[in-house]
Amino acid sequence: MKITFLGTGTSQGIPIIGSDHPVCLSDNTKDKRLRVSVLVEWDNYSIVVDCGPDFRQQMLNAKVSRIDGIIFTHEHADHTMGLDDIRPFFFKQGDIPIYAHKRVLKALRKRFDYIFKTENKYPGAPNVIQKRIKNKPFSIGDLEVVPVKGRHNALQVFGFRFRNFAYLTDMKTLKDKEVDKLRNLDVLVVNALREKPHPSHFNLEEALDFINEVKPKLAYLTHISHHLGFHDSVQQNLPENVFLAYDNLEINI
């Protein structure tokens, strides 16, 4: 299984428009972060988790020529606003499956009503196949995907486990039974917004505590804001099995 970090930034990305914060002015490419998303590839399948406003550029950066679906963690704009840019895949492949909680599907139908129309539809709009997911495993091809339910402040969000890899973003709290789904991982990816506490996200301390609780072999931090600091400086102070993810990083599991 191959994982590509398409984006590792928070909702505004890094650099932030008009910001003179030192991290936003950094020349280090690892300090430049598109909105958060990952590409998961195995056998002949390619699945994207979340489809934010940088989706088009991310597909070009990673040279993706086919996707077999998009899995959504939740409905916030930084995770969904690239849906229109599936058009080249639709023109080549046909209808694109999207996997999401029923609430998220409802939000997408409202936000992208022209994609979901069944009558008098604009001929250039893509078609999707809606796949409603609940808090129980589902399959894509021969791969079992295990949802991991958490809270993003008061909003329910899903993380996902793919074999011995798990991807969680925008998490703040999880119940013990959900944490138990994350045992015996080779790689865990989890959000770490900044050092200061935040009402909707793990801060760095909470992310490290969570990693220590789950005990994966390796862990990567994502959904990072400029307030966390420079990539290289932060990495120097992390435990030896924890790494700051960065855009276009590829790992094989």
PDB file of C-alpha atoms in Angstrom:
ATOM      1  CA  MET A   1       0.000   0.000   0.000  1.00  0.00           C
ATOM      2  CA  LYS A   2       1.307   3.423  -0.977  1.00  0.00           C
ATOM      3  CA  ILE A   3       0.261   6.636   0.789  1.00  0.00           C
ATOM      4  CA  THR A   4       0.808  10.080  -0.729  1.00  0.00           C
ATOM      5  CA  PHE A   5       0.207  13.158   1.391  1.00  0.00           C
ATOM      6  CA  LEU A   6      -1.516  15.447  -1.105  1.00  0.00           C
ATOM      7  CA  GLY A   7      -1.916  18.240   1.438  1.00  0.00           C
ATOM      8  CA  THR A   8      -0.979  18.632   5.103  1.00  0.00           C
ATOM      9  CA  GLY A   9      -2.226  22.125   5.922  1.00  0.00           C
ATOM     10  CA  THR A  10      -5.169  23.487   7.822  1.00  0.00           C
ATOM     11  CA  SER A  11      -8.180  25.277   6.331  1.00  0.00           C
ATOM     12  CA  GLN A  12      -6.264  28.345   5.133  1.00  0.00           C
ATOM     13  CA  GLY A  13      -3.205  26.454   3.916  1.00  0.00           C
ATOM     14  CA  ILE A  14       0.354  27.734   4.287  1.00  0.00           C
ATOM     15  CA  PRO A  15       1.256  30.384   3.322  1.00  0.00           C
ATOM     16  CA  ILE A  16      -1.894  32.238   4.344  1.00  0.00           C
ATOM     17  CA  ILE A  17      -2.997  34.943   1.943  1.00  0.00           C
ATOM     18  CA  GLY A  18      -1.504  38.294   2.952  1.00  0.00           C
ATOM     19  CA  SER A  19       0.324  36.916   5.998  1.00  0.00           C
ATOM     20  CA  ASP A  20       3.784  38.092   7.042  1.00  0.00           C
ATOM     21  CA  HIS A  21       4.165  35.340   9.652  1.00  0.00           C
ATOM     22  CA  PRO A  22       7.707  33.877   9.408  1.00  0.00           C
ATOM     23  CA  VAL A  23       6.446  30.384   8.561  1.00  0.00           C
ATOM     24  CA  CYS A  24       4.330  31.811   5.748  1.00  0.00           C
ATOM     25  CA  LEU A  25       7.453  33.508   4.370  1.00  0.00           C
ATOM     26  CA  SER A  26       9.615  30.376   4.609  1.00  0.00           C
ATOM     27  CA  ASP A  27      11.530  29.209   1.527  1.00  0.00           C
ATOM     28  CA  ASN A  28      11.456  25.601   2.724  1.00  0.00           C
ATOM     29  CA  THR A  29       9.050  23.629   0.516  1.00  0.00           C
ATOM     30  CA  LYS A  30       8.071  21.543   3.561  1.00  0.00           C
ATOM     31  CA  ASP A  31       6.574  24.701   5.094  1.00  0.00           C
ATOM     32  CA  LYS A  32       4.210  25.155   2.123  1.00  0.00           C
ATOM     33  CA  ARG A  33       1.042  23.199   2.777  1.00  0.00           C
ATOM     34  CA  LEU A  34      -2.083  22.678   0.665  1.00  0.00           C
ATOM     35  CA  ARG A  35      -5.363  21.727   2.319  1.00  0.00           C
ATOM     36  CA  VAL A  36      -5.326  18.305   3.949  1.00  0.00           C
ATOM     37  CA  SER A  37      -5.852  15.134   1.884  1.00  0.00           C
ATOM     38  CA  VAL A  38      -4.216  11.771   1.192  1.00  0.00           C
ATOM     39  CA  LEU A  39      -4.084   9.359  -1.725  1.00  0.00           C
ATOM     40  CA  VAL A  40      -4.254   5.659  -0.820  1.00  0.00           C
ATOM     41  CA  GLU A  41      -3.132   3.178  -3.497  1.00  0.00           C
ATOM     42  CA  TRP A  42      -3.128  -0.625  -3.402  1.00  0.00           C
ATOM     43  CA  ASP A  43      -3.235  -3.249  -6.134  1.00  0.00           C
ATOM     44  CA  ASN A  44      -4.955  -1.365  -8.979  1.00  0.00           C
ATOM     45  CA  TYR A  45      -7.017   0.953  -6.764  1.00  0.00           C
ATOM     46  CA  SER A  46      -6.562   4.651  -6.034  1.00  0.00           C
ATOM     47  CA  ILE A  47      -8.720   6.336  -3.393  1.00  0.00           C
ATOM     48  CA  VAL A  48      -8.564   9.943  -2.238  1.00  0.00           C
ATOM     49  CA  VAL A  49      -9.567  10.856   1.314  1.00  0.00           C
ATOM     50  CA  ASP A  50     -11.181  14.312   1.177  1.00  0.00           C
ATOM     51  CA  CYS A  51     -11.377  16.606  -1.799  1.00  0.00           C
ATOM     52  CA  GLY A  52     -10.602  20.174  -0.755  1.00  0.00           C
ATOM     53  CA  PRO A  53     -10.163  23.370  -2.765  1.00  0.00           C
ATOM     54  CA  ASP A  54      -6.621  22.384  -3.778  1.00  0.00           C
ATOM     55  CA  PHE A  55      -7.739  19.071  -5.295  1.00  0.00           C
ATOM     56  CA  ARG A  56      -6.909  19.976  -8.908  1.00  0.00           C
ATOM     57  CA  GLN A  57      -3.368  21.047  -8.068  1.00  0.00           C
ATOM     58  CA  GLN A  58      -2.871  18.023  -5.850  1.00  0.00           C
ATOM     59  CA  MET A  59      -3.881  15.647  -8.658  1.00  0.00           C
ATOM     60  CA  LEU A  60      -1.438  17.378 -10.988  1.00  0.00           C
ATOM     61  CA  ASN A  61       1.367  17.343  -8.405  1.00  0.00           C
ATOM     62  CA  ALA A  62       0.932  13.622  -7.749  1.00  0.00           C
ATOM     63  CA  LYS A  63       0.401  12.817 -11.454  1.00  0.00           C
ATOM     64  CA  VAL A  64      -2.831  10.973 -10.696  1.00  0.00           C
ATOM     65  CA  SER A  65      -4.525   9.671 -13.848  1.00  0.00           C
ATOM     66  CA  ARG A  66      -7.326   7.663 -12.246  1.00  0.00           C
ATOM     67  CA  ILE A  67      -9.291   7.571  -9.021  1.00  0.00           C
ATOM     68  CA  ASP A  68     -11.644   4.827  -7.892  1.00  0.00           C
ATOM     69  CA  GLY A  69     -13.495   7.036  -5.452  1.00  0.00           C
ATOM     70  CA  ILE A  70     -13.369   9.725  -2.787  1.00  0.00           C
ATOM     71  CA  ILE A  71     -13.970   9.105   0.900  1.00  0.00           C
ATOM     72  CA  PHE A  72     -15.075  12.109   2.939  1.00  0.00           C
ATOM     73  CA  THR A  73     -14.250  12.600   6.601  1.00  0.00           C
ATOM     74  CA  HIS A  74     -16.808  15.412   7.010  1.00  0.00           C
ATOM     75  CA  GLU A  75     -18.433  18.273   5.132  1.00  0.00           C
ATOM     76  CA  HIS A  76     -16.291  21.313   5.943  1.00  0.00           C
ATOM     77  CA  ALA A  77     -15.183  23.384   2.963  1.00  0.00           C
ATOM     78  CA  ASP A  78     -11.479  22.580   3.236  1.00  0.00           C
ATOM     79  CA  HIS A  79     -12.383  18.911   2.805  1.00  0.00           C
ATOM     80  CA  THR A  80     -15.048  19.107   0.076  1.00  0.00           C
ATOM     81  CA  MET A  81     -14.750  22.166  -2.157  1.00  0.00           C
ATOM     82  CA  GLY A  82     -12.747  20.447  -4.897  1.00  0.00           C
ATOM     83  CA  LEU A  83     -15.559  18.101  -5.889  1.00  0.00           C
ATOM     84  CA  ASP A  84     -16.197  19.895  -9.187  1.00  0.00           C
ATOM     85  CA  ASP A  85     -12.634  19.085 -10.251  1.00  0.00           C
ATOM     86  CA  ILE A  86     -13.411  15.389 -10.574  1.00  0.00           C
ATOM     87  CA  ARG A  87     -14.678  16.245 -14.077  1.00  0.00           C
ATOM     88  CA  PRO A  88     -11.557  15.019 -15.958  1.00  0.00           C
ATOM     89  CA  PHE A  89     -11.788  11.692 -14.137  1.00  0.00           C
ATOM     90  CA  PHE A  90     -15.520  11.469 -14.917  1.00  0.00           C
ATOM     91  CA  PHE A  91     -14.991  12.241 -18.607  1.00  0.00           C
ATOM     92  CA  LYS A  92     -12.387   9.467 -18.783  1.00  0.00           C
ATOM     93  CA  GLN A  93     -13.851   6.880 -16.412  1.00  0.00           C
ATOM     94  CA  GLY A  94     -17.564   7.545 -15.972  1.00  0.00           C
ATOM     95  CA  ASP A  95     -19.431   8.030 -12.703  1.00  0.00           C
ATOM     96  CA  ILE A  96     -17.166   8.503  -9.660  1.00  0.00           C
ATOM     97  CA  PRO A  97     -18.086   6.806  -6.349  1.00  0.00           C
ATOM     98  CA  ILE A  98     -18.135   9.025  -3.273  1.00  0.00           C
ATOM     99  CA  TYR A  99     -18.280   7.562   0.238  1.00  0.00           C
ATOM    100  CA  ALA A 100     -19.668   9.663   3.083  1.00  0.00           C
ATOM    101  CA  HIS A 101     -21.937   9.819   6.109  1.00  0.00           C
ATOM    102  CA  LYS A 102     -25.571  10.603   5.187  1.00  0.00           C
ATOM    103  CA  ARG A 103     -25.229  14.104   6.682  1.00  0.00           C
ATOM    104  CA  VAL A 104     -22.192  14.786   4.518  1.00  0.00           C
ATOM    105  CA  LEU A 105     -23.964  13.514   1.396  1.00  0.00           C
ATOM    106  CA  LYS A 106     -26.838  15.869   2.166  1.00  0.00           C
ATOM    107  CA  ALA A 107     -24.433  18.801   2.492  1.00  0.00           C
ATOM    108  CA  LEU A 108     -22.758  17.905  -0.801  1.00  0.00           C
ATOM    109  CA  ARG A 109     -26.126  17.689  -2.573  1.00  0.00           C
ATOM    110  CA  LYS A 110     -26.905  21.200  -1.365  1.00  0.00           C
ATOM    111  CA  ARG A 111     -23.499  22.701  -2.120  1.00  0.00           C
ATOM    112  CA  PHE A 112     -23.071  20.986  -5.500  1.00  0.00           C
ATOM    113  CA  ASP A 113     -26.714  20.650  -6.515  1.00  0.00           C
ATOM    114  CA  TYR A 114     -25.851  20.723 -10.241  1.00  0.00           C
ATOM    115  CA  ILE A 115     -23.734  17.567  -9.862  1.00  0.00           C
ATOM    116  CA  PHE A 116     -26.590  15.663  -8.248  1.00  0.00           C
ATOM    117  CA  LYS A 117     -29.389  16.823 -10.581  1.00  0.00           C
ATOM    118  CA  THR A 118     -31.264  14.072 -12.386  1.00  0.00           C
ATOM    119  CA  GLU A 119     -33.240  16.249 -14.800  1.00  0.00           C
ATOM    120  CA  ASN A 120     -32.077  18.955 -17.219  1.00  0.00           C
ATOM    121  CA  LYS A 121     -28.539  18.480 -16.006  1.00  0.00           C
ATOM    122  CA  TYR A 122     -25.776  20.621 -17.486  1.00  0.00           C
ATOM    123  CA  PRO A 123     -23.883  18.302 -19.867  1.00  0.00           C
ATOM    124  CA  GLY A 124     -20.448  19.286 -18.525  1.00  0.00           C
ATOM    125  CA  ALA A 125     -21.238  18.387 -14.918  1.00  0.00           C
ATOM    126  CA  PRO A 126     -19.801  15.155 -13.517  1.00  0.00           C
ATOM    127  CA  ASN A 127     -21.831  12.264 -12.167  1.00  0.00           C
ATOM    128  CA  VAL A 128     -21.201  10.591  -8.834  1.00  0.00           C
ATOM    129  CA  ILE A 129     -22.336   7.359  -7.238  1.00  0.00           C
ATOM    130  CA  GLN A 130     -23.389   8.045  -3.654  1.00  0.00           C
ATOM    131  CA  LYS A 131     -22.166   5.469  -1.150  1.00  0.00           C
ATOM    132  CA  ARG A 132     -23.565   6.083   2.321  1.00  0.00           C
ATOM    133  CA  ILE A 133     -21.280   4.895   5.069  1.00  0.00           C
ATOM    134  CA  LYS A 134     -22.079   4.223   8.700  1.00  0.00           C
ATOM    135  CA  ASN A 135     -19.834   3.424  11.609  1.00  0.00           C
ATOM    136  CA  LYS A 136     -19.127  -0.086  10.389  1.00  0.00           C
ATOM    137  CA  PRO A 137     -16.630  -1.573   7.932  1.00  0.00           C
ATOM    138  CA  PHE A 138     -17.220  -1.372   4.186  1.00  0.00           C
ATOM    139  CA  SER A 139     -15.274  -2.641   1.201  1.00  0.00           C
ATOM    140  CA  ILE A 140     -13.619  -1.022  -1.778  1.00  0.00           C
ATOM    141  CA  GLY A 141     -12.549  -3.828  -4.068  1.00  0.00           C
ATOM    142  CA  ASP A 142     -10.901  -6.403  -1.836  1.00  0.00           C
ATOM    143  CA  LEU A 143      -9.950  -3.871   0.837  1.00  0.00           C
ATOM    144  CA  GLU A 144     -11.898  -3.476   4.073  1.00  0.00           C
ATOM    145  CA  VAL A 145     -12.184   0.126   5.247  1.00  0.00           C
ATOM    146  CA  VAL A 146     -12.952   0.623   8.938  1.00  0.00           C
ATOM    147  CA  PRO A 147     -14.495   3.971   9.930  1.00  0.00           C
ATOM    148  CA  VAL A 148     -13.278   5.486  13.195  1.00  0.00           C
ATOM    149  CA  LYS A 149     -15.810   7.882  14.695  1.00  0.00           C
ATOM    150  CA  GLY A 150     -14.737  10.995  16.538  1.00  0.00           C
ATOM    151  CA  ARG A 151     -15.756  14.550  17.301  1.00  0.00           C
ATOM    152  CA  HIS A 152     -14.525  17.769  15.731  1.00  0.00           C
ATOM    153  CA  ASN A 153     -15.798  19.980  18.535  1.00  0.00           C
ATOM    154  CA  ALA A 154     -19.497  18.937  18.406  1.00  0.00           C
ATOM    155  CA  LEU A 155     -19.432  17.663  14.801  1.00  0.00           C
ATOM    156  CA  GLN A 156     -19.188  13.940  14.114  1.00  0.00           C
ATOM    157  CA  VAL A 157     -16.274  13.101  11.802  1.00  0.00           C
ATOM    158  CA  PHE A 158     -14.834   9.864  10.488  1.00  0.00           C
ATOM    159  CA  GLY A 159     -11.265   8.701  10.346  1.00  0.00           C
ATOM    160  CA  PHE A 160     -10.483   5.519   8.442  1.00  0.00           C
ATOM    161  CA  ARG A 161      -8.362   2.435   8.861  1.00  0.00           C
ATOM    162  CA  PHE A 162      -7.010   0.663   5.766  1.00  0.00           C
ATOM    163  CA  ARG A 163      -5.322  -2.578   6.843  1.00  0.00           C
ATOM    164  CA  ASN A 164      -2.501  -1.452   9.180  1.00  0.00           C
ATOM    165  CA  PHE A 165      -2.688   2.201   8.155  1.00  0.00           C
ATOM    166  CA  ALA A 166      -5.097   4.699   9.732  1.00  0.00           C
ATOM    167  CA  TYR A 167      -5.826   8.293   8.798  1.00  0.00           C
ATOM    168  CA  LEU A 168      -7.480  10.704  11.243  1.00  0.00           C
ATOM    169  CA  THR A 169      -7.912  14.414  10.724  1.00  0.00           C
ATOM    170  CA  ASP A 170      -9.947  17.155  12.425  1.00  0.00           C
ATOM    171  CA  MET A 171     -10.240  15.029  15.554  1.00  0.00           C
ATOM    172  CA  LYS A 172     -10.669  16.370  19.071  1.00  0.00           C
ATOM    173  CA  THR A 173     -12.248  13.504  21.026  1.00  0.00           C
ATOM    174  CA  LEU A 174     -12.767   9.760  20.515  1.00  0.00           C
ATOM    175  CA  LYS A 175     -14.480   7.187  22.669  1.00  0.00           C
ATOM    176  CA  ASP A 176     -12.488   4.215  23.940  1.00  0.00           C
ATOM    177  CA  LYS A 177     -14.269   1.758  21.628  1.00  0.00           C
ATOM    178  CA  GLU A 178     -13.174   3.840  18.641  1.00  0.00           C
ATOM    179  CA  VAL A 179      -9.598   4.045  19.864  1.00  0.00           C
ATOM    180  CA  ASP A 180      -9.625   0.251  20.124  1.00  0.00           C
ATOM    181  CA  LYS A 181     -10.070   0.085  16.330  1.00  0.00           C
ATOM    182  CA  LEU A 182      -6.584   1.570  16.020  1.00  0.00           C
ATOM    183  CA  ARG A 183      -4.578  -1.140  17.741  1.00  0.00           C
ATOM    184  CA  ASN A 184      -1.619  -2.853  16.042  1.00  0.00           C
ATOM    185  CA  LEU A 185      -1.057  -0.200  13.392  1.00  0.00           C
ATOM    186  CA  ASP A 186       2.058   0.134  11.306  1.00  0.00           C
ATOM    187  CA  VAL A 187       1.299   3.787  10.580  1.00  0.00           C
ATOM    188  CA  LEU A 188      -1.082   6.272  12.194  1.00  0.00           C
ATOM    189  CA  VAL A 189      -1.727   9.728  10.747  1.00  0.00           C
ATOM    190  CA  VAL A 190      -3.344  12.230  13.083  1.00  0.00           C
ATOM    191  CA  ASN A 191      -3.994  15.975  13.147  1.00  0.00           C
ATOM    192  CA  ALA A 192      -1.806  18.329  15.203  1.00  0.00           C
ATOM    193  CA  LEU A 193      -2.873  21.897  14.553  1.00  0.00           C
ATOM    194  CA  ARG A 194      -0.566  23.933  16.818  1.00  0.00           C
ATOM    195  CA  GLU A 195       0.884  24.012  20.340  1.00  0.00           C
ATOM    196  CA  LYS A 196      -1.876  26.149  21.856  1.00  0.00           C
ATOM    197  CA  PRO A 197      -5.117  24.247  22.673  1.00  0.00           C
ATOM    198  CA  HIS A 198      -7.936  24.455  20.133  1.00  0.00           C
ATOM    199  CA  PRO A 199     -11.645  23.648  20.606  1.00  0.00           C
ATOM    200  CA  SER A 200     -11.921  21.449  17.499  1.00  0.00           C
ATOM    201  CA  HIS A 201      -8.503  19.906  16.903  1.00  0.00           C
ATOM    202  CA  PHE A 202      -5.770  18.055  18.719  1.00  0.00           C
ATOM    203  CA  ASN A 203      -2.943  20.378  19.567  1.00  0.00           C
ATOM    204  CA  LEU A 204       0.573  18.949  19.462  1.00  0.00           C
ATOM    205  CA  GLU A 205       0.532  17.690  23.054  1.00  0.00           C
ATOM    206  CA  GLU A 206      -2.844  15.989  22.586  1.00  0.00           C
ATOM    207  CA  ALA A 207      -1.713  14.394  19.327  1.00  0.00           C
ATOM    208  CA  LEU A 208       1.429  13.001  20.966  1.00  0.00           C
ATOM    209  CA  ASP A 209      -0.582  11.728  23.924  1.00  0.00           C
ATOM    210  CA  PHE A 210      -2.984  10.033  21.510  1.00  0.00           C
ATOM    211  CA  ILE A 211      -0.109   8.439  19.609  1.00  0.00           C
ATOM    212  CA  ASN A 212       1.321   7.184  22.897  1.00  0.00           C
ATOM    213  CA  GLU A 213      -2.071   5.665  23.741  1.00  0.00           C
ATOM    214  CA  VAL A 214      -2.527   3.944  20.377  1.00  0.00           C
ATOM    215  CA  LYS A 215       1.133   2.882  20.068  1.00  0.00           C
ATOM    216  CA  PRO A 216       1.552   2.563  16.287  1.00  0.00           C
ATOM    217  CA  LYS A 217       4.971   1.616  14.956  1.00  0.00           C
ATOM    218  CA  LEU A 218       5.179   5.005  13.215  1.00  0.00           C
ATOM    219  CA  ALA A 219       3.061   8.139  13.314  1.00  0.00           C
ATOM    220  CA  TYR A 220       2.742  11.198  11.095  1.00  0.00           C
ATOM    221  CA  LEU A 221       1.232  14.551  11.992  1.00  0.00           C
ATOM    222  CA  THR A 222      -0.983  16.461   9.555  1.00  0.00           C
ATOM    223  CA  HIS A 223      -3.565  19.296   9.355  1.00  0.00           C
ATOM    224  CA  ILE A 224      -0.847  21.671  10.467  1.00  0.00           C
ATOM    225  CA  SER A 225      -1.126  25.445  10.849  1.00  0.00           C
ATOM    226  CA  HIS A 226       1.652  28.000  10.585  1.00  0.00           C
ATOM    227  CA  HIS A 227       1.384  28.455  14.353  1.00  0.00           C
ATOM    228  CA  LEU A 228       2.997  25.045  14.912  1.00  0.00           C
ATOM    229  CA  GLY A 229       6.277  26.475  13.624  1.00  0.00           C
ATOM    230  CA  PHE A 230       8.903  25.669  11.024  1.00  0.00           C
ATOM    231  CA  HIS A 231       8.879  22.087   9.800  1.00  0.00           C
ATOM    232  CA  ASP A 232      12.531  21.377  10.527  1.00  0.00           C
ATOM    233  CA  SER A 233      12.438  22.917  14.007  1.00  0.00           C
ATOM    234  CA  VAL A 234       9.307  21.011  15.014  1.00  0.00           C
ATOM    235  CA  GLN A 235      10.691  17.710  13.690  1.00  0.00           C
ATOM    236  CA  GLN A 236      13.812  18.004  15.849  1.00  0.00           C
ATOM    237  CA  ASN A 237      11.681  17.912  19.000  1.00  0.00           C
ATOM    238  CA  LEU A 238       9.392  15.002  18.113  1.00  0.00           C
ATOM    239  CA  PRO A 239       9.750  11.436  19.436  1.00  0.00           C
ATOM    240  CA  GLU A 240      11.860   9.184  17.230  1.00  0.00           C
ATOM    241  CA  ASN A 241       8.848   7.347  15.755  1.00  0.00           C
ATOM    242  CA  VAL A 242       6.791  10.507  15.063  1.00  0.00           C
ATOM    243  CA  PHE A 243       7.208  12.592  11.936  1.00  0.00           C
ATOM    244  CA  LEU A 244       5.797  15.835  10.626  1.00  0.00           C
ATOM    245  CA  ALA A 245       4.124  15.019   7.328  1.00  0.00           C
ATOM    246  CA  TYR A 246       4.617  17.363   4.395  1.00  0.00           C
ATOM    247  CA  ASP A 247       3.037  17.784   0.971  1.00  0.00           C
ATOM    248  CA  ASN A 248       3.987  15.151  -1.613  1.00  0.00           C
ATOM    249  CA  LEU A 249       5.541  12.845   0.995  1.00  0.00           C
ATOM    250  CA  GLU A 250       5.148   9.200  -0.067  1.00  0.00           C
ATOM    251  CA  ILE A 251       5.286   6.235   2.278  1.00  0.00           C
ATOM    252  CA  ASN A 252       4.917   2.510   1.560  1.00  0.00           C
ATOM    253  CA  ILE A 253       3.332   0.160   4.042  1.00  0.00           C
TER     254      ILE A 253
END
